[in-house]
Amino acid sequence: MTRNQQSDQRTQRVKKILEALERQYPEAPLELKYSNAFELLIAVLLSAQTTDKRVNEVTRQLFQKYRTPEDFLRVPLETLEQELRPTGYYRKKAQAVRAVSQMLVERFGGQVPRSIDQLVQLPGVGRKTAAMVLGNAYRINEGIAVDTHVQRVAQRLQLTDKKTPEKIEQDLMALVPREKWTWFSNALILHGRYVCQARKPRCEDCVLEPWCPYPDKNL
Ligand code: SF4
């Protein structure tokens, strides 16, 4: 097979994968609950090492009490720590929330900025969080958030042969049309969480199975 034929085949495969994903996850919302960019940013920070469900349980009350970065700066640190306790690593997370709030107030007028370059200046915010917040809260497709699910599913589907989130993101951005970047990341997160699970992928229930070259399919 020539290189051109190989490339055509790959393009066709990616097209089929995107079509099947769109049928399965036409909307693909995040499972974190939020009503604005600031809430989403805080929710994503709290979601490290825990489930979205647990974060939602905590933020339901948290976001009623604290609506702005200034609100999070006014509360005593110990109080905030106790409120974040159910999400785990609560001391670190309380500090992270405070540090982000502080910088939002000092540098960005209390608003969540609208570019990845600015968002990654916030302490503890990397490209994944930045792309997720921008894409979902502002509908700006500036990157593809690569979390552990996106990484695993993309590797199994052989959409990338890279190992780091940054390089995987570059490969995916080259394959997926820009207007679909946020949806695509959200869809792979859902697919990784519920179907292409880490230990035992549910290949028999997977709509991508016909186009998936993963050698250790669970069929
Ligand atoms: S066929 Fe299996 S390995 Fe491939 S994407 Fe689906 S669940 Fe994952």
CSV table of C-alpha atoms in Angstrom, one decimal, residues 66 68-77 80 97-106:
chain,number,residue,atom,x,y,z
A,66,TYR,CA,-19.3,31.8,47.2
A,68,THR,CA,-17.0,35.3,43.1
A,69,PRO,CA,-13.2,35.0,43.6
A,70,GLU,CA,-13.5,37.7,46.2
A,71,ASP,CA,-15.9,35.5,48.2
A,72,PHE,CA,-13.4,32.7,48.3
A,73,LEU,CA,-10.7,35.1,49.5
A,74,ARG,CA,-12.9,36.4,52.4
A,75,VAL,CA,-13.6,33.0,54.0
A,76,PRO,CA,-11.1,31.7,56.6
A,77,LEU,CA,-8.8,29.0,55.1
A,80,LEU,CA,-12.9,26.4,53.2
A,97,VAL,CA,-8.8,27.7,45.0
A,98,ARG,CA,-7.4,30.6,47.0
A,99,ALA,CA,-4.4,31.0,44.8
A,100,VAL,CA,-6.5,31.0,41.6
A,101,SER,CA,-9.0,33.4,43.1
A,102,GLN,CA,-6.2,35.7,44.2
A,103,MET,CA,-4.7,35.9,40.7
A,104,LEU,CA,-8.1,36.3,39.1
A,105,VAL,CA,-8.7,39.4,41.2
A,106,GLU,CA,-5.2,40.8,40.9
